[in-house]
Coordinates of C-alpha atoms in Angstrom, one line a residue:
X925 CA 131.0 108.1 121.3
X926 CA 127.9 108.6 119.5
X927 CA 126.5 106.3 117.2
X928 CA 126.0 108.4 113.7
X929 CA 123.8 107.2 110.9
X930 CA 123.7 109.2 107.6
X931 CA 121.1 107.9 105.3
X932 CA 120.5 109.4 101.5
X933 CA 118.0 108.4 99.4
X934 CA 116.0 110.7 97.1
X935 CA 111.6 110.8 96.5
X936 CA 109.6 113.0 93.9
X937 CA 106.9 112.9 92.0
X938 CA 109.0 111.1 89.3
X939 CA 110.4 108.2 91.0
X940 CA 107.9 108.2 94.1
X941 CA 108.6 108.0 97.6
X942 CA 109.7 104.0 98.4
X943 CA 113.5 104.7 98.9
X944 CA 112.5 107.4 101.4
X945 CA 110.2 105.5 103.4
X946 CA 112.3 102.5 103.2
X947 CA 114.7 104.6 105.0
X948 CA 112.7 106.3 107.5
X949 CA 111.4 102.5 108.4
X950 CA 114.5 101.7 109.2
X951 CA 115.7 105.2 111.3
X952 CA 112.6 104.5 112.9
X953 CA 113.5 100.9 113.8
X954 CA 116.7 102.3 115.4
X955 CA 115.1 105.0 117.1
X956 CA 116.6 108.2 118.7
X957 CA 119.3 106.1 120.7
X958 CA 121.8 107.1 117.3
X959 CA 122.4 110.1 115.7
X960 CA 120.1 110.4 112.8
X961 CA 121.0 112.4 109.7
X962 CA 119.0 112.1 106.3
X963 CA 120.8 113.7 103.2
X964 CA 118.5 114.4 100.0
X965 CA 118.4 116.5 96.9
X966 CA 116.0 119.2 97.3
X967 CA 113.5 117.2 99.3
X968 CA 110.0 118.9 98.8
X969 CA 108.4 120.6 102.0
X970 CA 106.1 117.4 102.5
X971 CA 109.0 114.9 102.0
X972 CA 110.9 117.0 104.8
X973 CA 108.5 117.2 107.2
X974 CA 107.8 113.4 107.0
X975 CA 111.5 113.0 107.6
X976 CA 111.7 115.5 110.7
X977 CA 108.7 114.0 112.2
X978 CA 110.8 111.2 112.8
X979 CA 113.4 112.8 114.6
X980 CA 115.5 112.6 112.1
X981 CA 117.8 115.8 111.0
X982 CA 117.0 116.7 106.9
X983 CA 120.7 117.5 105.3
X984 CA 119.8 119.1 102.2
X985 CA 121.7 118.1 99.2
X986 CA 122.8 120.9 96.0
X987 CA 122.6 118.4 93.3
X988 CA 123.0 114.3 92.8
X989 CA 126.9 114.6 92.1
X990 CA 129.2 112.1 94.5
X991 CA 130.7 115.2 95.9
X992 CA 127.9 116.5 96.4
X993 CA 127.1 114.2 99.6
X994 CA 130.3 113.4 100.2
X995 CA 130.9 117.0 101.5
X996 CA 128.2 116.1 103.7
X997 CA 129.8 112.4 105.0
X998 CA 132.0 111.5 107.9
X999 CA 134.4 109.2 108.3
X1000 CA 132.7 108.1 111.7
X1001 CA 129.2 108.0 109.7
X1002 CA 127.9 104.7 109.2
X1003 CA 126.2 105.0 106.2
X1004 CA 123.0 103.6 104.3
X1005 CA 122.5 103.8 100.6
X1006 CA 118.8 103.0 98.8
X1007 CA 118.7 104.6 95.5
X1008 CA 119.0 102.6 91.9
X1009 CA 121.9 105.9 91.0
X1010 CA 124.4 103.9 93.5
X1011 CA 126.2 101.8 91.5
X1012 CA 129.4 100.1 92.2
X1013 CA 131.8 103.6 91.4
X1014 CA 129.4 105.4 93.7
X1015 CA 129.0 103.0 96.5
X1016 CA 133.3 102.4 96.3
X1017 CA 133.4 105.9 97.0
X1018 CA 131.6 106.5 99.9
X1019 CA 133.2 103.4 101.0
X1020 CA 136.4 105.0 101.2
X1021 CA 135.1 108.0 103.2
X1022 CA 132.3 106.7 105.8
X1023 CA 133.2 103.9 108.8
X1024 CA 130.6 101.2 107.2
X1025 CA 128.0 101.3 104.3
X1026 CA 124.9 99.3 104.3
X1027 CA 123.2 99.2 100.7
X1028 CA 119.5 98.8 100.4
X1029 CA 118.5 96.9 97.3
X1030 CA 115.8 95.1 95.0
X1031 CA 117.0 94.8 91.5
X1032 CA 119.4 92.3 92.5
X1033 CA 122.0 93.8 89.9
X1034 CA 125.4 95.1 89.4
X1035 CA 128.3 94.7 91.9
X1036 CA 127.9 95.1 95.6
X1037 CA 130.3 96.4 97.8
X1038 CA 128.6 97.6 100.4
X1039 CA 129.8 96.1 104.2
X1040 CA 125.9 95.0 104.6
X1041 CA 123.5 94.4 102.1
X1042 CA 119.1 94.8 103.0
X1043 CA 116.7 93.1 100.3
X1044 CA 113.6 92.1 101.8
X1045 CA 112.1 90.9 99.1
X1046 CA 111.6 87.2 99.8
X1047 CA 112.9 84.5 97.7
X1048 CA 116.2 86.1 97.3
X1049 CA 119.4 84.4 98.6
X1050 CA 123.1 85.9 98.7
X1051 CA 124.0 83.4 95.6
X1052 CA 121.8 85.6 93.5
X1053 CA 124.5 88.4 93.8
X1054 CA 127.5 89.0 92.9
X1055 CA 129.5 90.8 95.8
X1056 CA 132.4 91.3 98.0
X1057 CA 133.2 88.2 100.4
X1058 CA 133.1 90.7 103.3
X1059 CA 129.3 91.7 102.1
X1060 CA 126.6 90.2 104.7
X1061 CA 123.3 89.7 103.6
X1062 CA 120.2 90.6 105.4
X1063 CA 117.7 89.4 103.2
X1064 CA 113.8 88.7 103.1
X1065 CA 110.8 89.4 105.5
X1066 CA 112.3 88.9 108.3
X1067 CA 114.3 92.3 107.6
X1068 CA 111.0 94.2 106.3
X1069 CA 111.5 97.5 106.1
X1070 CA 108.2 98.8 107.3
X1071 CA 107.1 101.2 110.1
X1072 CA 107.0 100.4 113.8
X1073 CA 103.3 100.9 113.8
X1074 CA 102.7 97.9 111.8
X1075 CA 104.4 95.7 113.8
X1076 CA 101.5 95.5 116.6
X1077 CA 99.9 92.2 117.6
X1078 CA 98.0 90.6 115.0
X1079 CA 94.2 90.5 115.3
X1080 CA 91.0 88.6 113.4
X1081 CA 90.1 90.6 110.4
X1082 CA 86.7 91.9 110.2
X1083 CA 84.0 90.6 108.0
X1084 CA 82.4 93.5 107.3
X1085 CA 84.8 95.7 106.7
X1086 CA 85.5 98.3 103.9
X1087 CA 88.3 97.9 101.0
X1088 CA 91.4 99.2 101.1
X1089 CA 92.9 100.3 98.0
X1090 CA 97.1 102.0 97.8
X1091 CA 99.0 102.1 95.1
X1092 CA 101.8 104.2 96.4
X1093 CA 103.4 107.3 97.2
X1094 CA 102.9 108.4 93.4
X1095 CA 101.2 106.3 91.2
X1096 CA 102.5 107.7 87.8
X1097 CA 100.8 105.5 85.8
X1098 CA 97.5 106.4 87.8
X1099 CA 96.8 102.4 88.8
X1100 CA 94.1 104.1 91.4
X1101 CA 91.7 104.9 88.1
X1102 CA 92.3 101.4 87.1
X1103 CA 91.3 99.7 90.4
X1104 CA 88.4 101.8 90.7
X1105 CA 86.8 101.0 87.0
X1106 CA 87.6 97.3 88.5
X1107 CA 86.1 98.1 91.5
X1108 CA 82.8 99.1 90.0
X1109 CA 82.3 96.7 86.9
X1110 CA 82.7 93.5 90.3
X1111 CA 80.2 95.1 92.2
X1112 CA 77.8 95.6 89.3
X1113 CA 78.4 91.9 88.4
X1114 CA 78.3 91.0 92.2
X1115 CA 75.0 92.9 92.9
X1116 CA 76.1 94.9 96.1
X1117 CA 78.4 97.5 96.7
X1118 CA 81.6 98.0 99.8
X1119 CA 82.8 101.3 101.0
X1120 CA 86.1 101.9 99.2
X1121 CA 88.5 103.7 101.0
X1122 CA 91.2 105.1 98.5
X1123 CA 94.8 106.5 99.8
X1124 CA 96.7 108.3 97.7
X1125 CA 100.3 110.0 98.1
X1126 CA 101.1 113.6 97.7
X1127 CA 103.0 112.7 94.3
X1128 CA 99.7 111.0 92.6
X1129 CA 99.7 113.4 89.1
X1130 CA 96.2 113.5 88.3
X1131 CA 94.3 114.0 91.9
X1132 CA 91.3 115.3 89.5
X1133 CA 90.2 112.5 88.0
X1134 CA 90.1 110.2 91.4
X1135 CA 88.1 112.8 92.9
X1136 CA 85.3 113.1 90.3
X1137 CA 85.2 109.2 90.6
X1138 CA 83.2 109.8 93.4
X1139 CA 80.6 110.8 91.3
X1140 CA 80.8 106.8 89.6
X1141 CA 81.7 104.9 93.2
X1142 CA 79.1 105.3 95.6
X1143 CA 80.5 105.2 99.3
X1144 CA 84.1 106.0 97.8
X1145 CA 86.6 108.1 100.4
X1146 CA 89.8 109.5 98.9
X1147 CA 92.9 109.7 102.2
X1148 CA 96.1 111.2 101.7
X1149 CA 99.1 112.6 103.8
X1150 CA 98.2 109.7 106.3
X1151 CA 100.8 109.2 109.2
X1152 CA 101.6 105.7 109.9
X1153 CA 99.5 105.0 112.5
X1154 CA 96.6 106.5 110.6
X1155 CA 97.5 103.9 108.0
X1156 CA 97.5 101.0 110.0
X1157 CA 94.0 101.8 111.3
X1158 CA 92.8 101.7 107.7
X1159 CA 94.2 98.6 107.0
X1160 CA 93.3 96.8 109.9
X1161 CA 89.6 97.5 109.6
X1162 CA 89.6 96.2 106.0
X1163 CA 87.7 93.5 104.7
X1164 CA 90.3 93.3 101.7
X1165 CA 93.6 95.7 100.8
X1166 CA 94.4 96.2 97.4
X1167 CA 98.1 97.4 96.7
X1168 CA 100.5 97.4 94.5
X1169 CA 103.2 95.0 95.0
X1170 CA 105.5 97.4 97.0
X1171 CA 106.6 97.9 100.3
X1172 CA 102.8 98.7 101.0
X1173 CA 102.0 94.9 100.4
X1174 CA 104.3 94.0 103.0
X1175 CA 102.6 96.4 105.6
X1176 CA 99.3 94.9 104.8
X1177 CA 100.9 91.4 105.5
X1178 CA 102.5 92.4 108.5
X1179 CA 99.0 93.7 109.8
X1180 CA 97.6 90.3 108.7
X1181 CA 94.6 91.2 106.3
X1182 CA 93.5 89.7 102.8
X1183 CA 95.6 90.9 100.2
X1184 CA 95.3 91.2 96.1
X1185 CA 98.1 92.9 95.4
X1186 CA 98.7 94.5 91.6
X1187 CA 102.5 94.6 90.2
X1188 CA 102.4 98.2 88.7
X1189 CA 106.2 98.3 87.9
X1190 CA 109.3 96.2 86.6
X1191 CA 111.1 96.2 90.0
X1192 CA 108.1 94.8 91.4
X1193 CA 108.6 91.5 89.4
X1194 CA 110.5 89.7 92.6
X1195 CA 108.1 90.7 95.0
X1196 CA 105.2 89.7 93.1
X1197 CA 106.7 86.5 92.3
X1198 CA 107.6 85.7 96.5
X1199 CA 103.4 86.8 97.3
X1200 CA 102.2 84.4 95.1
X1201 CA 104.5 81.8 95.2
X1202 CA 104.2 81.8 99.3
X1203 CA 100.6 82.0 99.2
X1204 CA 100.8 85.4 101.3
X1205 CA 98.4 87.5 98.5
X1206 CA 96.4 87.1 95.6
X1207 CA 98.5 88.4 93.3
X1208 CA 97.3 90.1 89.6
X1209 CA 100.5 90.3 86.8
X1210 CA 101.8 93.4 85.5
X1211 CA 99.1 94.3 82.0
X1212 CA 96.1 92.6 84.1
X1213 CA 93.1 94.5 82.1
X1214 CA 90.3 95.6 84.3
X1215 CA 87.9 92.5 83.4
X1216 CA 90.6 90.0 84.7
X1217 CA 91.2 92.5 87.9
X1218 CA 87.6 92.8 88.5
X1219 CA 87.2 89.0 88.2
X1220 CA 90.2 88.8 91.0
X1221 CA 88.4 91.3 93.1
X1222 CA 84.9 89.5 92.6
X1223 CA 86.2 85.7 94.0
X1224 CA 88.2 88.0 97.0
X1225 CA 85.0 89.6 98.0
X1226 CA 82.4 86.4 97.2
X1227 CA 84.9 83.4 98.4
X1228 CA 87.1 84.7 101.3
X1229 CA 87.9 81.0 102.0
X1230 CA 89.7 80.9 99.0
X1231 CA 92.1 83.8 100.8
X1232 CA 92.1 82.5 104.5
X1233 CA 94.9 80.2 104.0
X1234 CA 97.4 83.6 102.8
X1235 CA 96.8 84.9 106.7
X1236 CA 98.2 82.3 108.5
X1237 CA 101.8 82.1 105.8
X1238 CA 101.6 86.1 106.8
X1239 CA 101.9 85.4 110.4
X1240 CA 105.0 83.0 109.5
X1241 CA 106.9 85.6 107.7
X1242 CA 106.8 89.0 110.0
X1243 CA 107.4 87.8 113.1
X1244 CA 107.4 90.8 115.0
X1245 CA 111.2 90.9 116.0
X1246 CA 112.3 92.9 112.7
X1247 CA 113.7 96.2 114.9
X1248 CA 116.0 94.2 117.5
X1249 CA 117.8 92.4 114.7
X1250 CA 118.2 95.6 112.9
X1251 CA 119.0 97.4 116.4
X1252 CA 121.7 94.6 116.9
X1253 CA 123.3 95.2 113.4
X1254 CA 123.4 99.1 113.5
X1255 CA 125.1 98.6 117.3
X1256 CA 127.8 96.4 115.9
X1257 CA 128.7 98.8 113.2
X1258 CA 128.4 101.6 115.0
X1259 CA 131.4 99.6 117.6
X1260 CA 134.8 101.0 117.1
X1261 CA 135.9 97.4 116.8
X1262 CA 133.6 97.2 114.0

């Protein structure tokens, strides 16, 4: 009997593309041993082809209506949710229709039902919902949902290596501009200039405007539509990664390089709290204004003792065995004793 995973999650320019990666991280985890399907409203040719690439089969959805994907579900499908439209009504439903639901989460709100529930957010402990007694809980780093490639061995970061800046998939409130006006008042105050190598995603809604920066940033590259492993070659050559506080700061701590990561949204609040409070990042609040980011980025680049300690808590929360705890769950659910 083959094991069948449906997954449905949606990614635009308006609400980015961390549901859809989330997802794909964990299809990718699982690998082509199951049956891989990936339903989506509309999905945009880019946000396809990321998905096929994995081997995974694009079911494209009509509209965001329940009946919409259920028309698409089977009862043998075991089926993961990551979207903030699935609320209790919606996850009952497909409850009802699939063999096993598994919810994907970080607002830590509303009514679960799901049969398992992912947050890897750290800091976050089942007592914080409120849920089914049959929910189980798969919570924190050690269920990160990040790519395969950035689970390699860990290795000495370089001293003299460029900065990494990403601050996500779409950026709507164009962060990027913000980091880069930090970027340049901290090396004018610091005397010396880094090479800055900026990735932005194929959402970001004002491309323009980073790419006459380079007329303000000497040494300034601007990446996009980079594949994973791409990505983790950036980062690992870094001197200093600075990210939102997404799932982008967990791949920089699961590569093991200094982080100051920015909290550019709401739902970001948790994460940024667990970074700072485990001494994994440097972390700058949501509203930092560009003097106190510039200030952070200056004390990164002039005292990287003051960061050395964040490298070694990184190491203690992604510990590399991430895909066969998830490989075990899936297996069990996909069991027709399940």
């Amino acid at each position: 009997m083959p094991k069948k995973i449906l997954f449905r999650a949606d990614g635009n320019a308006q609400i980015g593309l961390g549901h859809v990666m989330r997802c794909l991280a964990l299809a990718e985890m699982l690998g082509d041993a199951y049956e891989r399907r990936f339903a989506i409203v509309q999905p945009a040719p880019e946000v396809a082809k990321r998905i096929e690439e994995k081997g995974v089969t694009v079911v494209p959805l009509p509209g965001y209506e329940l009946n919409d994907f259920l028309a698409v579900a089977a009862p043998d499908d075991v089926t993961v949710l990551d979207g903030y439209a699935f609320d209790e009504a919606y996850q009952r439903a497909v409850r009802a229709k699939v063999g096993k639901l598994v919810y994907i989460d970080d607002l830590v709100t509303g009514h679960q039902v799901a049969d398992v529930l992912i947050n890897h957010t750290g800091a976050i402990t089942e007592y914080d919902y409120d849920a089914e007694a049959y929910t189980q809980f798969l919570l924190g780093p050690h269920y990160a949902l990040l790519r395969s490639e950035f689970f390699a061995d860990f290795a000495a970061p370089p001293t003299k290596g460029p900065i990494f800046v990403s601050l996500g998939g779409a950026d709507p409130q164009n962060v990027s501009i913000k980091v880069l006006d930090a970027l340049r008042i901290a090396f004018h105050q610091i005397g010396q200039s880094w090479r800055v190598r900026l990735v932005i995603g194929p959402f970001h809604p004002d491309r323009a405007s980073i790419e006459a920066y380079q007329d303000k940033l000497k040494h300034l590259t601007i990446l996009s539509n980079l594949t994973a492993g791409q990505m983790v070659t950036e980062v690992q050559k870094c001197r200093l990664a600075i990210t939102a506080c997404s799932t982008i700061a967990y791949e920089v701590c699961a590569t093991n390089r200094p982080l100051l990561a920015i909290q550019t949204a709401d739902n970001q609040e948790r994460l940024a709290h667990f970074l700072e409070s485990e001494q994994l990042a440097h972390v700058a609040p949501a509203h930092t204004d560009v003097d106190q980011l510039a200030y952070r980025i200056e004390v990164s680049l002039l005292y990287p003792d003051s960061i050395a300690h964040t490298l070694q808590n990184q190491r203690y929360y992604f510990d590399r065995k991430t895909p066969e705890r998830f490989r075990a769950l899936f297996d069990r659910l996909c069991s027709p004793t399940a």
